[in-house]
XYZ file of C-alpha atoms in Angstrom:
420
model
C 0.463 13.355 -13.350
C -2.304 13.887 -10.805
C -5.720 12.266 -10.798
C -7.430 14.414 -13.383
C -4.552 15.794 -15.442
C -5.779 13.919 -18.479
C -6.179 17.110 -20.520
C -2.405 17.294 -20.821
C -2.467 14.144 -22.921
C -2.441 15.133 -26.583
C -4.951 13.575 -28.949
C -2.220 12.060 -31.084
C -0.383 10.465 -28.167
C -3.658 9.091 -26.843
C -4.604 7.525 -30.168
C -1.142 6.029 -30.475
C -1.457 4.587 -26.977
C -4.859 3.125 -27.823
C -3.361 1.383 -30.813
C -0.494 0.102 -28.678
C -3.002 -1.015 -26.044
C -5.034 -2.925 -28.608
C -1.910 -4.615 -29.936
C -0.712 -5.566 -26.452
C -4.079 -7.111 -25.607
C -4.325 -9.006 -28.891
C -0.863 -10.574 -28.658
C -0.712 -11.264 -24.901
C -0.366 -14.862 -23.697
C -3.685 -15.756 -22.086
C -2.302 -16.938 -18.753
C 0.156 -14.117 -18.093
C -0.057 -10.745 -16.406
C -0.374 -7.664 -18.600
C 2.338 -5.601 -20.229
C 3.745 -2.801 -18.066
C 2.001 0.188 -19.745
C -1.403 -1.349 -19.076
C -0.705 -0.923 -15.365
C 0.968 2.500 -15.269
C 0.573 4.540 -18.459
C -1.747 7.605 -18.150
C -2.934 7.254 -21.746
C -3.925 3.651 -21.193
C -5.581 4.620 -17.924
C -7.691 7.092 -19.884
C -8.597 4.257 -22.255
C -9.618 2.114 -19.261
C -11.966 4.870 -18.153
C -13.433 5.407 -21.603
C -13.737 1.768 -22.661
C -14.635 0.154 -19.330
C -15.871 2.583 -16.672
C -17.745 4.882 -19.058
C -19.387 2.072 -21.047
C -20.039 -0.890 -18.740
C -22.408 -1.350 -15.783
C -20.705 -0.017 -12.638
C -21.736 -0.762 -9.046
C -22.162 2.507 -7.132
C -24.038 1.787 -3.887
C -27.035 0.277 -2.115
C -30.686 1.269 -2.329
C -30.863 1.425 1.482
C -28.450 4.370 1.353
C -31.321 6.433 -0.093
C -34.248 5.069 1.950
C -36.807 7.857 1.455
C -37.825 10.584 -0.971
C -35.069 13.144 -1.526
C -32.253 11.081 -0.020
C -29.166 11.153 -2.237
C -25.507 10.242 -2.436
C -22.836 11.212 -4.934
C -20.042 9.287 -6.614
C -17.328 10.127 -9.137
C -16.611 7.852 -12.089
C -13.359 9.278 -13.419
C -14.109 12.937 -14.082
C -17.865 12.372 -14.060
C -19.704 13.378 -10.875
C -22.902 11.346 -10.590
C -25.911 11.849 -8.318
C -28.079 8.968 -7.054
C -31.431 10.049 -5.587
C -34.721 8.489 -4.436
C -37.579 10.193 -6.297
C -41.108 10.897 -5.085
C -42.435 7.632 -6.508
C -39.883 5.549 -4.630
C -37.683 4.942 -7.671
C -33.916 5.347 -7.848
C -32.647 7.947 -10.310
C -29.090 8.532 -11.522
C -28.093 11.884 -13.008
C -24.933 13.556 -14.112
C -24.355 15.872 -11.156
C -23.950 18.827 -13.512
C -26.203 21.870 -13.824
C -27.593 22.524 -17.313
C -26.872 26.238 -16.907
C -23.084 26.527 -16.788
C -22.077 23.087 -15.651
C -21.559 23.597 -11.934
C -21.814 20.632 -9.571
C -25.292 20.595 -8.009
C -24.955 18.381 -4.934
C -21.592 19.101 -3.331
C -21.899 16.823 -0.292
C -21.270 13.075 -0.288
C -24.833 12.401 0.900
C -27.858 14.331 2.088
C -31.594 14.929 1.760
C -33.350 17.546 -0.398
C -36.844 18.574 -1.451
C -35.549 19.611 -4.865
C -32.121 19.681 -6.493
C -30.848 23.261 -6.378
C -27.625 24.375 -8.029
C -25.708 26.507 -5.491
C -24.233 28.712 -8.242
C -27.340 30.429 -9.693
C -30.166 28.489 -7.983
C -31.439 26.651 -11.018
C -33.861 24.149 -9.477
C -34.751 20.610 -10.599
C -37.261 18.112 -9.253
C -36.242 14.611 -8.155
C -36.851 13.263 -11.648
C -34.427 15.793 -13.117
C -36.964 18.182 -14.643
C -35.971 21.847 -14.561
C -38.485 23.743 -12.404
C -36.879 27.169 -12.133
C -34.221 29.086 -14.000
C -35.298 32.649 -13.196
C -36.898 35.256 -15.423
C -33.427 36.361 -16.539
C -33.399 33.607 -19.186
C -36.049 35.392 -21.254
C -39.491 34.492 -22.608
C -38.182 32.143 -25.284
C -36.332 29.899 -22.818
C -37.732 26.349 -22.686
C -37.356 24.769 -19.250
C -38.437 21.410 -20.684
C -35.276 21.298 -22.811
C -32.884 21.740 -19.899
C -33.519 18.872 -17.516
C -30.640 17.039 -15.884
C -28.874 14.484 -18.033
C -29.629 10.971 -16.895
C -27.311 8.028 -16.484
C -28.683 4.545 -17.056
C -29.639 3.047 -13.710
C -30.776 -0.427 -12.660
C -31.321 -1.969 -9.255
C -31.614 -5.537 -8.001
C -31.448 -7.074 -4.549
C -30.544 -3.743 -2.986
C -27.626 -3.051 -5.383
C -27.494 0.038 -7.605
C -25.692 -0.106 -10.957
C -25.214 2.703 -13.450
C -23.875 3.015 -16.963
C -22.612 6.257 -18.481
C -22.773 4.880 -22.025
C -25.090 6.421 -24.595
C -26.581 2.963 -24.991
C -26.067 0.753 -21.964
C -24.970 -2.869 -22.448
C -28.035 -5.060 -22.871
C -26.682 -8.294 -21.395
C -27.375 -7.526 -17.746
C -30.973 -8.440 -16.987
C -30.520 -12.197 -16.479
C -27.903 -11.531 -13.816
C -30.102 -8.900 -12.144
C -33.049 -11.296 -11.995
C -30.891 -13.936 -10.287
C -29.358 -11.357 -7.970
C -32.868 -10.275 -6.950
C -33.799 -13.896 -6.205
C -30.649 -14.650 -4.214
C -30.832 -11.407 -2.208
C -34.544 -11.763 -1.343
C -33.920 -13.408 2.080
C -31.875 -10.381 3.220
C -34.537 -7.681 2.608
C -31.835 -5.131 1.832
C -34.294 -2.240 1.642
C -34.557 -2.577 5.418
C -30.831 -2.324 6.128
C -28.543 0.590 6.865
C -24.838 1.338 6.582
C -23.380 0.764 10.045
C -19.862 1.831 9.095
C -17.928 2.799 5.962
C -14.253 2.985 5.105
C -12.442 4.576 2.169
C -8.869 3.658 1.294
C -6.785 5.180 -1.484
C -4.342 2.600 -2.767
C -1.276 3.701 -4.737
C -1.872 1.058 -7.371
C -3.659 0.566 -10.673
C -7.280 -0.522 -10.299
C -6.611 -3.781 -12.152
C -4.026 -4.789 -9.541
C -6.640 -4.201 -6.832
C -9.088 -6.500 -8.610
C -6.411 -9.097 -9.411
C -5.468 -9.269 -5.739
C -9.103 -9.871 -4.809
C -9.603 -12.594 -7.396
C -7.222 -15.061 -5.742
C -6.496 -16.359 -2.274
C -3.056 -17.675 -3.247
C -1.665 -14.920 -1.005
C -4.091 -15.380 1.894
C -2.130 -17.814 4.075
C 0.878 -15.512 4.141
C -1.002 -12.226 4.474
C -4.457 -12.498 6.079
C -4.416 -14.186 9.511
C -7.541 -12.330 10.698
C -9.517 -13.275 7.585
C -8.525 -16.935 7.705
C -9.959 -17.272 11.211
C -13.314 -17.655 9.452
C -12.862 -17.855 5.664
C -12.258 -21.025 3.686
C -9.757 -20.276 0.920
C -11.345 -22.158 -1.972
C -13.646 -20.394 -4.328
C -16.486 -22.902 -4.664
C -17.263 -26.610 -4.515
C -15.518 -27.143 -7.863
C -12.256 -25.680 -6.589
C -9.571 -28.355 -7.149
C -8.165 -27.633 -3.674
C -11.465 -28.368 -1.894
C -11.132 -31.233 0.599
C -13.581 -34.115 1.169
C -14.252 -32.684 4.629
C -15.283 -29.380 3.113
C -17.550 -31.034 0.551
C -19.276 -32.953 3.359
C -19.702 -29.735 5.330
C -21.162 -28.018 2.271
C -23.720 -30.776 1.690
C -24.777 -30.688 5.348
C -25.203 -26.909 5.426
C -26.819 -26.828 1.990
C -29.549 -29.114 3.339
C -30.189 -26.609 6.132
C -30.290 -23.747 3.619
C -32.742 -25.663 1.442
C -34.999 -26.223 4.448
C -35.092 -22.465 4.996
C -35.546 -21.637 1.309
C -32.144 -19.934 1.023
C -30.730 -20.044 -2.551
C -27.185 -21.362 -2.760
C -26.488 -22.962 -6.143
C -23.497 -21.479 -8.004
C -24.619 -18.969 -10.660
C -22.437 -17.215 -13.211
C -23.080 -14.974 -16.196
C -21.144 -13.513 -19.103
C -18.086 -15.736 -18.726
C -18.022 -15.390 -14.914
C -18.095 -11.594 -15.095
C -21.097 -11.691 -12.772
C -21.060 -14.499 -10.246
C -23.002 -15.590 -7.163
C -22.065 -18.500 -4.913
C -22.933 -19.316 -1.301
C -20.058 -20.893 0.575
C -19.805 -22.176 4.145
C -17.394 -20.486 6.471
C -15.224 -22.603 8.759
C -16.956 -25.174 10.958
C -18.738 -23.492 13.880
C -18.334 -20.001 12.398
C -21.316 -17.678 12.026
C -19.903 -14.563 10.365
C -16.613 -12.879 9.458
C -15.755 -11.367 12.815
C -12.443 -12.021 14.546
C -13.860 -14.849 16.684
C -16.390 -15.967 14.084
C -19.393 -15.223 16.288
C -22.263 -12.838 15.712
C -21.606 -9.313 14.545
C -25.146 -8.060 15.166
C -27.875 -9.439 17.427
C -30.535 -8.753 14.763
C -30.584 -11.127 11.811
C -31.301 -9.759 8.345
C -34.621 -10.136 6.553
C -36.294 -13.515 7.009
C -33.076 -15.300 7.951
C -33.203 -17.606 10.984
C -30.035 -19.682 10.587
C -26.937 -17.843 11.791
C -24.661 -20.331 10.019
C -25.577 -19.068 6.583
C -21.984 -18.930 5.381
C -21.034 -16.129 3.034
C -22.840 -15.505 -0.227
C -20.070 -14.158 -2.418
C -21.139 -11.830 -5.199
C -18.751 -10.694 -7.922
C -19.464 -7.943 -10.430
C -16.683 -6.918 -12.776
C -15.171 -4.429 -13.126
C -15.553 -2.998 -9.653
C -17.249 -4.951 -6.868
C -17.104 -8.023 -4.658
C -19.343 -8.696 -1.667
C -19.970 -10.992 1.305
C -23.598 -11.518 2.381
C -23.954 -13.123 5.831
C -26.709 -13.845 8.324
C -26.484 -10.696 10.459
C -24.525 -8.236 8.319
C -23.340 -7.700 4.772
C -20.049 -6.329 3.501
C -19.966 -4.609 0.097
C -16.865 -3.408 -1.710
C -16.582 -0.819 -4.483
C -13.463 -0.069 -6.529
C -13.134 3.194 -8.476
C -10.027 4.244 -10.445
C -8.557 7.666 -9.698
C -5.418 7.670 -11.828
C -3.089 5.213 -13.509
C -1.570 4.339 -10.134
C -4.244 5.363 -7.643
C -7.495 3.584 -6.736
C -10.301 4.260 -4.246
C -11.566 1.189 -2.383
C -14.797 1.711 -0.418
C -16.090 -0.857 2.062
C -19.519 -0.696 3.693
C -20.885 -2.874 6.498
C -24.703 -3.092 6.492
C -26.952 -4.258 9.332
C -30.700 -4.396 9.987
C -32.112 -0.864 9.936
C -33.522 -1.282 13.471
C -30.209 -2.451 14.952
C -28.927 -0.003 17.562
C -25.235 0.845 17.685
C -23.714 -0.071 21.035
C -26.652 -2.357 21.825
C -27.085 -4.709 18.875
C -23.675 -4.221 17.268
C -20.264 -2.703 17.855
C -18.893 -0.983 14.712
C -15.305 -1.717 15.699
C -16.071 -5.417 16.074
C -17.876 -5.476 12.729
C -15.023 -3.853 10.820
C -11.933 -5.283 12.506
C -11.332 -8.249 10.176
C -11.843 -6.400 6.921
C -10.044 -3.252 8.079
C -7.006 -5.453 8.703
C -7.499 -7.343 5.427
C -8.008 -4.187 3.373
C -4.815 -2.656 4.728
C -2.883 -5.848 4.090
C -4.225 -5.920 0.528
C -3.338 -2.240 0.063
C 0.286 -2.998 0.948
C 0.348 -5.981 -1.422
C -1.137 -3.980 -4.310
C 1.217 -1.056 -3.764
C 4.257 -3.347 -3.645
C 2.977 -5.026 -6.810
C 2.718 -1.616 -8.498
C 6.240 -0.643 -7.438
C 7.641 -3.821 -8.954
C 5.690 -3.387 -12.182
C 7.090 0.135 -12.552
C 10.626 -1.318 -12.557
C 12.791 -1.777 -15.637
C 13.031 -5.394 -14.506
C 9.321 -6.158 -14.895
C 8.010 -8.457 -17.571
C 4.661 -10.292 -17.605
C 4.687 -13.454 -15.491
C 2.576 -16.632 -15.491
C -0.584 -17.120 -13.470
C -1.330 -20.407 -11.736
C -4.287 -22.044 -13.467
C -5.196 -23.707 -10.153
C -4.742 -20.914 -7.616
C -5.227 -17.879 -9.873
C -7.995 -18.970 -12.216
C -10.077 -16.022 -10.981
C -7.331 -13.615 -12.027
C -7.117 -15.276 -15.443
C -10.874 -14.877 -15.778
C -10.736 -11.183 -14.863
C -7.868 -10.372 -17.225
C -9.572 -12.269 -20.060
C -12.799 -10.331 -19.423
C -10.906 -7.033 -19.281
C -9.017 -7.752 -22.500
C -12.137 -8.781 -24.389
C -14.145 -5.837 -23.090
C -11.573 -3.198 -24.015
C -11.104 -4.594 -27.513
C -14.876 -4.888 -28.042
C -15.551 -1.331 -26.895
C -12.687 0.173 -28.917
C -14.313 -0.917 -32.164
């Protein structure tokens, strides 16, 4: 089955799979991986789209990607093309990228700049707030343009991050996290950044395996030599593996952060679904480059201390991020099919930084290009094993894989809640 061959799934088989899915999630042992169909069955993949990606808040991009009026980018959530655009008042709008005439895609490029949104099929024209301006005289005198504006998606921004929800009524438990995200991102002034480089990797693995792999560093020592040049493996100061030396380093650097007014206290929301924590990198390390030294000569925002560590930001179901003194790295995960996932990585620098003068894109991306490819191989090998007749759910380590346990618990609870 290819990415969008969901129409071949009959209604009856889908409903039966949903019932099986609900039963599997209700009976699963809490600290074990999921049953095989939850990782490879097309019906259950469709349920993941409908119950998670079509109903929850999804990270799609950064406000600095649409810096001025008419700037836009597009993204696909399952079979739903979505358009993100900066309107004339400086606000960020999210629309279904679907013409109200006969449903054609309006913006066909990944990103661009427009005065108005014009459907290439029959030139129906919308303003940047989605109002229909022109449909031609062919529609007749009784046609009401006011009734045919673009359909909106819920959209919220905080600290430079853009989140959308395709639900009829978006979840209402998001604002406390957004307020904290805004506070913690203030030093970076993300509106005045730009994407220096972007990568897109298609992994032949279920999206949940991609997230599971990210939520633990149990595998790091054996798989990520480039990353471990700079990254400390533990998740926060409460990590049971954290050493006294690390805790002393944290206290010393935290005092420097406090002096500069840089937030760093661990924050989590909704059972760790949304999480922010600032962690030191290895002693003497500035940022996550191969040698640990600066990636860009221009610091971000009001930052003065290059040893700012990495502010790690988690948003389930589809994003993790590393905010550093001179560049930020944001990750977005979008499911394509039951065993195919798009992972997008963006490196952001100060908007005035000049490529080849202030930063070298290859230097910026080297560590995470290597890490992403290593993780792709791990996820794909994981998927191959799960597809085997020999697979059965296995136990997670409560010490090393507590982040995976947290993700799977959140996923299970969310699916069951949204199926009601």
